Amino acid sequence: DDFDDSPCGARVPLTQAIPLAGRGRIRYRGSDWYATADEAIAAGTTVEIIDYADQSRQVFLVKAVTPTQGSH
């Protein structure tokens, strides 16, 4: 079974800002999902999914993708 359904590493748009210690929303595979981060992130930012934020797999842990990342 080589099917990998893990969202980790996916880069997605943040559709609702994530406040510090709060939750925002991302669009992943055509649906809106809750997301949390270790920092406040503005809506419209591209974020990378790091992992699930909890055992329910309903909230994703994300980080902002900086424009310079990977361009060296």
Tab-separated table of N, CA and C in Angstrom, residues 19-42:
chain	number	residue	atom	x	y	z
A	19	PRO	N	-4.847	34.134	14.761
A	19	PRO	CA	-4.342	35.008	15.821
A	19	PRO	C	-3.382	34.225	16.719
A	20	LEU	N	-2.554	34.928	17.459
A	20	LEU	CA	-1.639	34.271	18.383
A	20	LEU	C	-2.448	33.406	19.346
A	21	ALA	N	-2.076	32.156	19.480
A	21	ALA	CA	-2.751	31.181	20.354
A	21	ALA	C	-4.203	30.938	19.966
A	22	GLY	N	-4.524	31.164	18.691
A	22	GLY	CA	-5.891	30.944	18.225
A	22	GLY	C	-5.929	30.078	16.990
A	23	ARG	N	-7.098	30.046	16.347
A	23	ARG	CA	-7.269	29.245	15.141
A	23	ARG	C	-7.750	30.100	13.989
A	24	GLY	N	-7.311	29.737	12.805
A	24	GLY	CA	-7.771	30.355	11.575
A	24	GLY	C	-8.298	29.261	10.663
A	25	ARG	N	-8.357	29.564	9.355
A	25	ARG	CA	-8.879	28.583	8.389
A	25	ARG	C	-7.937	28.496	7.195
A	26	ILE	N	-7.789	27.287	6.676
A	26	ILE	CA	-7.041	27.056	5.443
A	26	ILE	C	-7.953	26.390	4.427
A	27	ARG	N	-7.555	26.451	3.145
A	27	ARG	CA	-8.268	25.713	2.111
A	27	ARG	C	-7.349	24.597	1.663
A	28	TYR	N	-7.813	23.353	1.879
A	28	TYR	CA	-7.025	22.172	1.542
A	28	TYR	C	-7.911	21.167	0.825
A	29	ARG	N	-7.504	20.776	-0.372
A	29	ARG	CA	-8.257	19.826	-1.198
A	29	ARG	C	-9.714	20.226	-1.384
A	30	GLY	N	-9.923	21.516	-1.615
A	30	GLY	CA	-11.260	22.002	-1.932
A	30	GLY	C	-12.175	22.260	-0.755
A	31	SER	N	-11.673	22.087	0.469
A	31	SER	CA	-12.493	22.313	1.664
A	31	SER	C	-11.779	23.248	2.627
A	32	ASP	N	-12.564	23.906	3.475
A	32	ASP	CA	-11.988	24.754	4.521
A	32	ASP	C	-11.765	23.928	5.778
A	33	TRP	N	-10.598	24.122	6.396
A	33	TRP	CA	-10.224	23.394	7.610
A	33	TRP	C	-9.716	24.383	8.646
A	34	TYR	N	-9.872	24.036	9.912
A	34	TYR	CA	-9.265	24.844	10.971
A	34	TYR	C	-7.761	24.616	10.975
A	35	ALA	N	-7.031	25.669	11.324
A	35	ALA	CA	-5.573	25.574	11.414
A	35	ALA	C	-5.085	26.400	12.591
A	36	THR	N	-3.975	25.989	13.156
A	36	THR	CA	-3.333	26.709	14.242
A	36	THR	C	-1.843	26.800	13.942
A	37	ALA	N	-1.166	27.725	14.599
A	37	ALA	CA	0.265	27.922	14.360
A	37	ALA	C	0.926	28.430	15.637
A	38	ASP	N	2.260	28.438	15.629
A	38	ASP	CA	3.019	28.943	16.776
A	38	ASP	C	3.185	30.455	16.722
A	39	GLU	N	2.582	31.084	15.718
A	39	GLU	CA	2.695	32.532	15.530
A	39	GLU	C	1.407	33.043	14.897
A	40	ALA	N	1.199	34.346	14.964
A	40	ALA	CA	0.060	34.948	14.270
A	40	ALA	C	0.411	35.020	12.784
A	41	ILE	N	-0.551	34.662	11.913
A	41	ILE	CA	-0.322	34.677	10.467
A	41	ILE	C	-1.509	35.366	9.799
A	42	ALA	N	-1.225	36.279	8.888
A	42	ALA	CA	-2.264	37.053	8.206
A	42	ALA	C	-2.966	36.223	7.132
